[in-house]
CSV table of C-alpha atoms and ligand atoms in Angstrom, one decimal:
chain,number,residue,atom,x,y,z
L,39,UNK,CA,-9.1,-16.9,-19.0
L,40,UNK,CA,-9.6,-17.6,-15.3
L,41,UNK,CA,-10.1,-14.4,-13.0
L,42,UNK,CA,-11.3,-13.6,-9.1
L,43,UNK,CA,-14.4,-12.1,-9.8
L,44,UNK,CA,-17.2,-10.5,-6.8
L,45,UNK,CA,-20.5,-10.8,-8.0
L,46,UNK,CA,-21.7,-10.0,-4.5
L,47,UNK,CA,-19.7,-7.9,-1.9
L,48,UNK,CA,-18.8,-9.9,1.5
L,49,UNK,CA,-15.8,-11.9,3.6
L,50,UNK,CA,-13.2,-13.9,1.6
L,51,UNK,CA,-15.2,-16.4,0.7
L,52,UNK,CA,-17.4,-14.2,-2.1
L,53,UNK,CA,-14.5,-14.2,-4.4
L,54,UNK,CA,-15.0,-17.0,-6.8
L,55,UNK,CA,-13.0,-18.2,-9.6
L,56,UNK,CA,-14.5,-17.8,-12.7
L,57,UNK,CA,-13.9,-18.4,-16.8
L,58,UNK,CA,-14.1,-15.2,-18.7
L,59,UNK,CA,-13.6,-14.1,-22.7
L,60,UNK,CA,-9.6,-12.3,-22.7
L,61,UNK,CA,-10.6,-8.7,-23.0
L,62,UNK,CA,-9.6,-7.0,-26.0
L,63,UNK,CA,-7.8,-3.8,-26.5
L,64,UNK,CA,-10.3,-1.2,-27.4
L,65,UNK,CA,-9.2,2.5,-27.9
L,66,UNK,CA,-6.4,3.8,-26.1
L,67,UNK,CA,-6.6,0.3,-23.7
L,68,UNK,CA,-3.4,-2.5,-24.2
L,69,UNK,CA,-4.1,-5.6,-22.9
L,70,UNK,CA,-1.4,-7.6,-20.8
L,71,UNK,CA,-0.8,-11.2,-20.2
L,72,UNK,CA,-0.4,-10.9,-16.1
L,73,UNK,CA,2.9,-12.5,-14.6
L,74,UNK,CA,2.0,-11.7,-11.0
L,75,UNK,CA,-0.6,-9.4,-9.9
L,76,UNK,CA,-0.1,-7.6,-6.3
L,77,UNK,CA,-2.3,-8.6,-3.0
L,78,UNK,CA,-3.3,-5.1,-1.2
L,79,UNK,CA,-5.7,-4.1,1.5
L,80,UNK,CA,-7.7,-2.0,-0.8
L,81,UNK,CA,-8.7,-5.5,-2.4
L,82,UNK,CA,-10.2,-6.2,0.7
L,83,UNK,CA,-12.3,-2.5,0.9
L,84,UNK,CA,-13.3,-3.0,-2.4
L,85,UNK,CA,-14.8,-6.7,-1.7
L,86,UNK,CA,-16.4,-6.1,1.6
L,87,UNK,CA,-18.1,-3.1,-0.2
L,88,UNK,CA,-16.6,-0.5,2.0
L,89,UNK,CA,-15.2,1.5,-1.7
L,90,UNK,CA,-17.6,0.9,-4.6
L,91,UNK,CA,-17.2,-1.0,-7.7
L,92,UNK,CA,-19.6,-1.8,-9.8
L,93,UNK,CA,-20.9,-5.7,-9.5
L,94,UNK,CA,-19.5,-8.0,-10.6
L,95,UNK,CA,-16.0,-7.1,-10.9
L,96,UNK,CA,-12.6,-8.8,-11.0
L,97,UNK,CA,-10.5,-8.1,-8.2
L,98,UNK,CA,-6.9,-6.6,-8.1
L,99,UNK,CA,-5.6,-3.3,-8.5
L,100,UNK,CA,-1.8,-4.0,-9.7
L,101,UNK,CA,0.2,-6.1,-11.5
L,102,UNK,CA,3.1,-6.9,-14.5
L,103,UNK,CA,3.4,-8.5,-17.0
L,104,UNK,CA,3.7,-8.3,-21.2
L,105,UNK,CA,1.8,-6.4,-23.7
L,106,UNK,CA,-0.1,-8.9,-26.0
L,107,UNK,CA,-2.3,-6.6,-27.8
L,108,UNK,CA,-2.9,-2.8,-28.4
L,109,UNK,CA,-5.7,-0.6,-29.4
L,110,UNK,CA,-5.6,1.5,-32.4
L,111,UNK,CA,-5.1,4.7,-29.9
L,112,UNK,CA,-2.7,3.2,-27.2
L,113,UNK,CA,0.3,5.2,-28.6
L,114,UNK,CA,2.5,4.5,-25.4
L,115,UNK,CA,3.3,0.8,-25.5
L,116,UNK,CA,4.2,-1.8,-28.1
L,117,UNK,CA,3.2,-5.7,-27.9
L,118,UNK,CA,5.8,-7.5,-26.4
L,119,UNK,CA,6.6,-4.7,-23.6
L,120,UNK,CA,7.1,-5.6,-20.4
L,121,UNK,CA,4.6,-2.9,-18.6
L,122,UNK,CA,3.5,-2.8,-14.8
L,123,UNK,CA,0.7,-0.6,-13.5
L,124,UNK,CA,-1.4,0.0,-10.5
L,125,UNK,CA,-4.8,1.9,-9.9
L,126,UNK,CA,-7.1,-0.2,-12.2
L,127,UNK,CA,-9.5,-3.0,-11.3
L,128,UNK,CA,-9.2,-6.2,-12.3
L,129,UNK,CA,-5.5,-7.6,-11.4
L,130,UNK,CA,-6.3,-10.6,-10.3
L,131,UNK,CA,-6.5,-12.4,-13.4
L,132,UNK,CA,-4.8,-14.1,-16.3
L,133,UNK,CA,-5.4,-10.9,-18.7
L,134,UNK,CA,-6.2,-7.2,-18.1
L,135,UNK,CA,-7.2,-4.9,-20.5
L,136,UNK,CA,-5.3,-1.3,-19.2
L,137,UNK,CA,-5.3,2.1,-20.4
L,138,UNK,CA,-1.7,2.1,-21.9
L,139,UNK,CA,-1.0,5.5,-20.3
L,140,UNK,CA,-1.1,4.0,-16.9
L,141,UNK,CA,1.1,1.3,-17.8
L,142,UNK,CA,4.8,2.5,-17.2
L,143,UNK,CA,8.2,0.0,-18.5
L,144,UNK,CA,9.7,-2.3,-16.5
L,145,UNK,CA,13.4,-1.6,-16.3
L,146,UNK,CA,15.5,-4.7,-17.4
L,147,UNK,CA,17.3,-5.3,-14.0
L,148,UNK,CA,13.4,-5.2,-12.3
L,149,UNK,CA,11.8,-8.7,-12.4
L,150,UNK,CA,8.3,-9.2,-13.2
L,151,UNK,CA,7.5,-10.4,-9.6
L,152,UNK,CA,9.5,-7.1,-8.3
L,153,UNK,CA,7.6,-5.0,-11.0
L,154,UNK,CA,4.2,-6.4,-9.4
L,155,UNK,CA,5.2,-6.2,-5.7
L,156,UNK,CA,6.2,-2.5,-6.2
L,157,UNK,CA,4.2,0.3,-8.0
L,158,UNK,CA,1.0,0.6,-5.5
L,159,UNK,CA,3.0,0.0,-1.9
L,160,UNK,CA,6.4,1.3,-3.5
L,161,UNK,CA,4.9,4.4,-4.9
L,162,UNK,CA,2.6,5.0,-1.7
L,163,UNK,CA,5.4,5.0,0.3
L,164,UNK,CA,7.3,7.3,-2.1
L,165,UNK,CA,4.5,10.0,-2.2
L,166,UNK,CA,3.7,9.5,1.6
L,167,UNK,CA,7.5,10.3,2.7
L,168,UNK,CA,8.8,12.5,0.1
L,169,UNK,CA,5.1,14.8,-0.8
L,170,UNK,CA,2.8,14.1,2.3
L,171,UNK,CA,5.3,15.4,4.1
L,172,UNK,CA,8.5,16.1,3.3
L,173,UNK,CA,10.8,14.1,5.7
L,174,UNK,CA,14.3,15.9,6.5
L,175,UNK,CA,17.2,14.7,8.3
L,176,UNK,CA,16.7,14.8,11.9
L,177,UNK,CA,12.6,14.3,11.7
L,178,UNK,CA,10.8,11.7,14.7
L,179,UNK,CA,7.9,9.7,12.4
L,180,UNK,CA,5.7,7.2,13.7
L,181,UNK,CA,5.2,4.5,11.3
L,182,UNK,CA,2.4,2.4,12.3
L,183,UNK,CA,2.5,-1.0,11.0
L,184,UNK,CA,5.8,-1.0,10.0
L,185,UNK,CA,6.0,-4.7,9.4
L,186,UNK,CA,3.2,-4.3,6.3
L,187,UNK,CA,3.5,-4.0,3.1
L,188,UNK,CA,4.1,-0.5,2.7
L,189,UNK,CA,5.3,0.3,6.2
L,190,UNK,CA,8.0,-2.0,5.4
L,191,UNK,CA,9.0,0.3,2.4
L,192,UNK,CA,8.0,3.5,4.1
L,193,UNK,CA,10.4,2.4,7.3
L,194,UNK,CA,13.4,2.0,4.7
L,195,UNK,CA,12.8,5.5,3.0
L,196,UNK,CA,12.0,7.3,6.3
L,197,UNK,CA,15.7,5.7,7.7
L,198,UNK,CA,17.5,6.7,4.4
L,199,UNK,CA,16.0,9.9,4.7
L,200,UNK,CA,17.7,10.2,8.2
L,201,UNK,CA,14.9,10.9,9.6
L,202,UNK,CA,14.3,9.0,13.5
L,203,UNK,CA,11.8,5.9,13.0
L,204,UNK,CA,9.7,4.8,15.8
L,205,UNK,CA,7.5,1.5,14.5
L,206,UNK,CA,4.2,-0.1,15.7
L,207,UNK,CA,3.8,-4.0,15.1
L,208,UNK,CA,2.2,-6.6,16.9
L,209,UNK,CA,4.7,-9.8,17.2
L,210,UNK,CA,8.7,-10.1,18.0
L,211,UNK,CA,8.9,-11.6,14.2
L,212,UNK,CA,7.7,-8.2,12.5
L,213,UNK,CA,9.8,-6.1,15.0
L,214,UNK,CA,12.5,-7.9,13.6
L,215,UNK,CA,11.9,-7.2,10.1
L,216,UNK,CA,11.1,-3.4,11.1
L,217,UNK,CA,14.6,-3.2,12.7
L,218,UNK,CA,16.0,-4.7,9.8
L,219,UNK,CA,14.2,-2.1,7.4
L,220,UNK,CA,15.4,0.7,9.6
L,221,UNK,CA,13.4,1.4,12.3
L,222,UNK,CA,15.2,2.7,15.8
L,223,UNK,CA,12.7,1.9,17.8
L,224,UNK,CA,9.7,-0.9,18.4
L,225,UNK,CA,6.5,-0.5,20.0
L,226,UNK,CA,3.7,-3.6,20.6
L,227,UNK,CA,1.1,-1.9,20.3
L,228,UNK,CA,-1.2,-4.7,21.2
L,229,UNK,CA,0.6,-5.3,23.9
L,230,UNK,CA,2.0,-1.6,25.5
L,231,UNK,CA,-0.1,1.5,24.8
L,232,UNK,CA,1.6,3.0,22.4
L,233,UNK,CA,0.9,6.5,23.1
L,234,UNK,CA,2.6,5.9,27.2
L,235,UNK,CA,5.5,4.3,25.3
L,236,UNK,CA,5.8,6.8,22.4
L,237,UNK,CA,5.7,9.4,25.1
L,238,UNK,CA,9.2,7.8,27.4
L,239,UNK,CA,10.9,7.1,24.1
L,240,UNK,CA,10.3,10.9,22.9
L,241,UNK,CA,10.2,12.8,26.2
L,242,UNK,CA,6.7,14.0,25.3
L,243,UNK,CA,4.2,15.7,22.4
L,244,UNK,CA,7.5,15.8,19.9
L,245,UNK,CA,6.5,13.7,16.6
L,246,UNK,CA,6.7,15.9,13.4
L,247,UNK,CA,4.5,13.1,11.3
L,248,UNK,CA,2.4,10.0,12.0
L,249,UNK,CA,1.9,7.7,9.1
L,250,UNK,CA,-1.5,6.1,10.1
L,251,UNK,CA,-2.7,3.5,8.3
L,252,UNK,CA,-4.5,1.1,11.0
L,253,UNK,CA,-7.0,4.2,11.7
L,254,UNK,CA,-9.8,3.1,14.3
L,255,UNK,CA,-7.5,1.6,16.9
L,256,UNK,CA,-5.1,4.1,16.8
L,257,UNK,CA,-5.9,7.5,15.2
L,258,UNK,CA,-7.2,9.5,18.3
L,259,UNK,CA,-4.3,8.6,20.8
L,260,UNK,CA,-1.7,9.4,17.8
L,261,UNK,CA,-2.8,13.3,17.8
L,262,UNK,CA,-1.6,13.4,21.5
L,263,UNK,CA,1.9,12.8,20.6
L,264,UNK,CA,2.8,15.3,17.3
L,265,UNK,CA,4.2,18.7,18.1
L,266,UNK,CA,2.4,21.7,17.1
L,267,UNK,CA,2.4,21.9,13.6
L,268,UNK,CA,3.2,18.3,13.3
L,269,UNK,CA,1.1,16.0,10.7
L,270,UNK,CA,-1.0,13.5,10.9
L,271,UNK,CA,-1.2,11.7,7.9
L,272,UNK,CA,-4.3,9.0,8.0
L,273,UNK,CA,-3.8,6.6,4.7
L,274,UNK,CA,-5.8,3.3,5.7
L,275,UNK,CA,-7.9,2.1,7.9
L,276,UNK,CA,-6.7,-1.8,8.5
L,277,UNK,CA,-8.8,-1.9,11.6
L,278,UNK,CA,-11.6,-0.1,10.3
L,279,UNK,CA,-13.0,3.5,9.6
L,280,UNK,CA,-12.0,6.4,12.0
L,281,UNK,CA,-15.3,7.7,13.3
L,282,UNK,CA,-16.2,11.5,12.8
L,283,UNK,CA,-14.1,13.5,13.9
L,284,UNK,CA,-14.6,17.4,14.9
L,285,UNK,CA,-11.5,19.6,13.4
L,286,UNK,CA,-11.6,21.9,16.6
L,287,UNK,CA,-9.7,19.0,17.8
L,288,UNK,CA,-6.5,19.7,15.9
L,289,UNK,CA,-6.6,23.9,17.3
L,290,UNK,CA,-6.4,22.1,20.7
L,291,UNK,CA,-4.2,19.6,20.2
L,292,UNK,CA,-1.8,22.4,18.6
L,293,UNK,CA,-2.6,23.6,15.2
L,294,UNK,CA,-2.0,19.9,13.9
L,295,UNK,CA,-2.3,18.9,9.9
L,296,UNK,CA,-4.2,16.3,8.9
L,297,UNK,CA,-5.2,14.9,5.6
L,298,UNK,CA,-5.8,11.5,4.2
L,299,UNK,CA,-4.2,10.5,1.3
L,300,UNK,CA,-4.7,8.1,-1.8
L,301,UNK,CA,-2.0,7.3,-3.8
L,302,UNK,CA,-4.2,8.0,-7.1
L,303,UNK,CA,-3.8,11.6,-6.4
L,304,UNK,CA,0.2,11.2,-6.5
L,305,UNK,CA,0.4,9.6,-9.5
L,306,UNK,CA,-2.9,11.6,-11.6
L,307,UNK,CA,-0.7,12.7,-14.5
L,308,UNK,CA,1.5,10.5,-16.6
L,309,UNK,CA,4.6,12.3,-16.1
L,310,UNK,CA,4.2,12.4,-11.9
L,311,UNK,CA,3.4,8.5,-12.6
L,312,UNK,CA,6.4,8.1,-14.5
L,313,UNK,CA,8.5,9.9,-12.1
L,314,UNK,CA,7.6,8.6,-9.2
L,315,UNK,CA,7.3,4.7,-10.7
L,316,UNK,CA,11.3,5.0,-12.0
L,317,UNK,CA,12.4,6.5,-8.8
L,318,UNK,CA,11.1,3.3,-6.7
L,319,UNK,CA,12.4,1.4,-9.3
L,320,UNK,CA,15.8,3.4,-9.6
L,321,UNK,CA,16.0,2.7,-5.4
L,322,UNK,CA,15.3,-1.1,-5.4
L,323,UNK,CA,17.8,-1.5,-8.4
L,324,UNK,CA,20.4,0.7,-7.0
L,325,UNK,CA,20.0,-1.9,-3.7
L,326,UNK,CA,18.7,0.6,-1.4
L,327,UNK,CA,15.1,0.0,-1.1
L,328,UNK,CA,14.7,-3.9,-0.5
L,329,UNK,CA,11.6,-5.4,-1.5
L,330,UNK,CA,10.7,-8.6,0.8
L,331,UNK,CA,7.9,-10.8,-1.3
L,332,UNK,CA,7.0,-13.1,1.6
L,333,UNK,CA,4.4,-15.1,0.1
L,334,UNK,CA,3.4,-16.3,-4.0
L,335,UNK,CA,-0.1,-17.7,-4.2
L,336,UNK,CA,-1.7,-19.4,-7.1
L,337,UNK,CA,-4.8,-17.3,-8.6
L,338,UNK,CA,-7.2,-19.7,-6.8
L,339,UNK,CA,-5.7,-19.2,-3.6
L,340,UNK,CA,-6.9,-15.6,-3.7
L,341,UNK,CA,-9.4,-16.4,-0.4
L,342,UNK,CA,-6.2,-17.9,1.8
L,343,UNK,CA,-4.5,-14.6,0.4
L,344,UNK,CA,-7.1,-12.3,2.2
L,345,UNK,CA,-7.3,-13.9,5.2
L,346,UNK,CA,-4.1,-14.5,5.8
L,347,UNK,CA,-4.0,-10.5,5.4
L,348,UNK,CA,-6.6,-9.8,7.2
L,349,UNK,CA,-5.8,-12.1,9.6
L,350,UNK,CA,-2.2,-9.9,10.5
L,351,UNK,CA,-0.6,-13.0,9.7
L,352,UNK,CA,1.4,-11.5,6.6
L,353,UNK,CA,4.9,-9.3,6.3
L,354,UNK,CA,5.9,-7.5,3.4
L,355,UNK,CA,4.5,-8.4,0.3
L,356,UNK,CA,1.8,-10.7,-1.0
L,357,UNK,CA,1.6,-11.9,-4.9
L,358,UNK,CA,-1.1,-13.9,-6.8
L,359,UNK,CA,0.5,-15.5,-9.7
L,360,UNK,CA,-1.6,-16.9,-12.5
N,903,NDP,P1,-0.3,-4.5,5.5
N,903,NDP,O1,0.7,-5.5,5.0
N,903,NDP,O2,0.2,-3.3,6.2
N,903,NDP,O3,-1.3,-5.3,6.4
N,903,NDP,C1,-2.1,-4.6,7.4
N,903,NDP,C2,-1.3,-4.6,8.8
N,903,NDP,O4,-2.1,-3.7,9.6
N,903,NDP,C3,-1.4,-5.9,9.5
N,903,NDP,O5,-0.3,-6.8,9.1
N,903,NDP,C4,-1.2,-5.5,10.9
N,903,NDP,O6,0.1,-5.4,11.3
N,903,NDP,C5,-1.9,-4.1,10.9
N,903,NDP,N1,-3.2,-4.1,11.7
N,903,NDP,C6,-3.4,-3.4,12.8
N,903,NDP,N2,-4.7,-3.6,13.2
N,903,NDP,C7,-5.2,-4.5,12.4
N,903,NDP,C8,-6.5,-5.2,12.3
N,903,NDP,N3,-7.4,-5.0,13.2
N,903,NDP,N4,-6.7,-6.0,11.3
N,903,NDP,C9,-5.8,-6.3,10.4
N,903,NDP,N5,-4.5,-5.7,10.4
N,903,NDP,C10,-4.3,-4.8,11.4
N,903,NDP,O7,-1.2,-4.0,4.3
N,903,NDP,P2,-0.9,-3.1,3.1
N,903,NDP,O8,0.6,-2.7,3.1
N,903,NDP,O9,-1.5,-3.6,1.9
N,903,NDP,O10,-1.7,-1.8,3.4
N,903,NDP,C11,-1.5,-1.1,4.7
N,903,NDP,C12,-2.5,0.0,4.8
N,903,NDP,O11,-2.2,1.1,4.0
N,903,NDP,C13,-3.9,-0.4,4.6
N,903,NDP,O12,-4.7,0.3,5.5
N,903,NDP,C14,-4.2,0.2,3.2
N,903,NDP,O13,-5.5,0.5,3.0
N,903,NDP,C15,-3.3,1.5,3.3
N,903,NDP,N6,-2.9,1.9,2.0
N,903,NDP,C16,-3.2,3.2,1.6
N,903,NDP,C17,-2.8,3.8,0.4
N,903,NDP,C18,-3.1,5.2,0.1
N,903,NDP,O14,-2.6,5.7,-0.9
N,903,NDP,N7,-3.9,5.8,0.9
N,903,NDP,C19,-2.1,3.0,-0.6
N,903,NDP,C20,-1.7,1.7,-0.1
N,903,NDP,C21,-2.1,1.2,1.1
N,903,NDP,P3,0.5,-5.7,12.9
N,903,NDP,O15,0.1,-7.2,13.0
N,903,NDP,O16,1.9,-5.5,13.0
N,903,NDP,O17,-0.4,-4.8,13.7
């Protein structure tokens, strides 16, 4: 089968295209012939080295497809299902060997492509708006990068919610798209500082949650806009790595939460995974969480794929199909 394997970590270009045996099912592990397999920005951590995988490794971390073979112990799943699952390396290939209790069913009216483009960015912005913090009726959140992936998603759950959504993006296009998920207002942040403009749009230090996920450029100016007691809730880091930070920081700037996040945490038992995976599902079949798939690449295209992310040139969602 071909896959996108890193036998060295580094830019784009390290990710080759390579012939390997289909894995077999071993254990309590189903193997699943891959329809689509998601494109997220922990694909690019994981290649540049800044999280560890052992070398080499095949890239990927979600995708859907059908079950073509099952170990003697994977009690969950029959050949022939059609499973999706996130949290496991090796997406980006033709195959994937799974543990079957990580893979949960794909609802009939959920497509393949939908079932791919959903469980890591749909369930991340599940957890983020409805655990993280609980969003009510009435909240203020600023939702950086709302034109991404899963600020996208997280800008339509935050609106249906009823909660007030202020978005960060950097062209008129992705404001577009963030007004059409839900979002009230627009900042450019590359353009207008965002902390000035967040400040006139709110009348001050009155946001109850920040969802952070562009970390370096904007993480320090974001804690002088929550209220006290508000959260600040730091899941990525698409312009790099906050530096260290001294928690005497948050007593000053008002008894502030802050905590950063991975989605493996909010989906660590099977039933939580289950739970949470149907109710994104439940949402995007019940037409109101709208999934925009902006871009299919082939496998091999995997290098344009990261650079194109990388490069802020993508909205929404990005597939590899095989
Ligand atoms: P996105 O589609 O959101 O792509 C990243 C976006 O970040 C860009 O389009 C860009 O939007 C913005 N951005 C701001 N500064 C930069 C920069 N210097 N370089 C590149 N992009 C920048 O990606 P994903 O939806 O896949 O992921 C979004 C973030 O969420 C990532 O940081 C990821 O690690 C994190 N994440 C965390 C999870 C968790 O559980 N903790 C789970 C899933 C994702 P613009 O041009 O509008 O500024």
């Amino acid at each position: 089968m071909r896959a996108i394997q890193v036998k060295q970590v580094g830019g784009p270009e390290v990710m080759e295209t390579v012939e390997l045996p289909i894995p077999q099912a071993k254990g309590t592990e189903a193997v699943v012939k891959i329809a689509a397999s998601g494109v997220n920005f922990i694909d690019v951590y994981y290649r540049e080295g800044r999280y560890k995988a052992q070398l080499p490794f095949v890239v990927g971390q979600e995708g859907a497809g059908v079950v073509t073979a099952a170990g003697p112990e994977a009690k969950s799943v029959r050949v022939g299902d059609r499973v999706a699952w996130t949290g496991q390396l090796g997406s980006y290939a033709e195959y994937a060997a799974v543990p079957a209790d990580r893979l949960v069913p794909i609802p009939e009216s959920i497509t393949d492509e939908q079932a791919a483009a959903t469980m890591l960015q749909g369930m991340t912005a599940h957890y983020l708006a409805h655990d993280t913090f609980t969003l009510k009726r009435g909240d203020t959140a600023l939702i950086h990068a709302a034109a991404g992936g899963v600020g996208l998603l997280l800008v339509q759950m935050a609106h249906n919610i009823g909660a007030r959504v202020i978005g960060t993006v950097s062209t008129e296009e992705k404001a577009q798209l963030a007004r059409d998920a839900g979002a009230d207002e627009i900042i450019f942040y590359t353009k207008t500082d965002f902390e000035t403009e967040t400040k006139r749009l709110t009348g001050g230090k009155s946001l109850d949650v920040i969802y952070d996920s562009v970390g370096k450029t904007t993480f320090e100016k974001g804690l002088n806009l929550l209220r006290p007691r508000g959260m600040m809730v730091l899941f990525g880091g698409s312009s790099g790595a906050v530096p260290p930070f001294d928690p005497i920081t948050l007593t000053q700037k008002g008894s502030l939460f802050l905590t950063r996040p991975t989605l493996v945490n909010y989906i660590a038992t099977r039933e939580e995974l289950m739970a949470r995976s149907k109710a994104v599902f439940d949402m995007i079949a019940a037409g109101k969480l709208k999934l925009r798939i902006e871009h299919k690449y082939s496998l091999v295209e995997a290098q344009r794929a990261h650079r194109d992310l990388e490069g802020r040139r993508t909205t929404g969602k990005l597939l590899l199909i095989p």
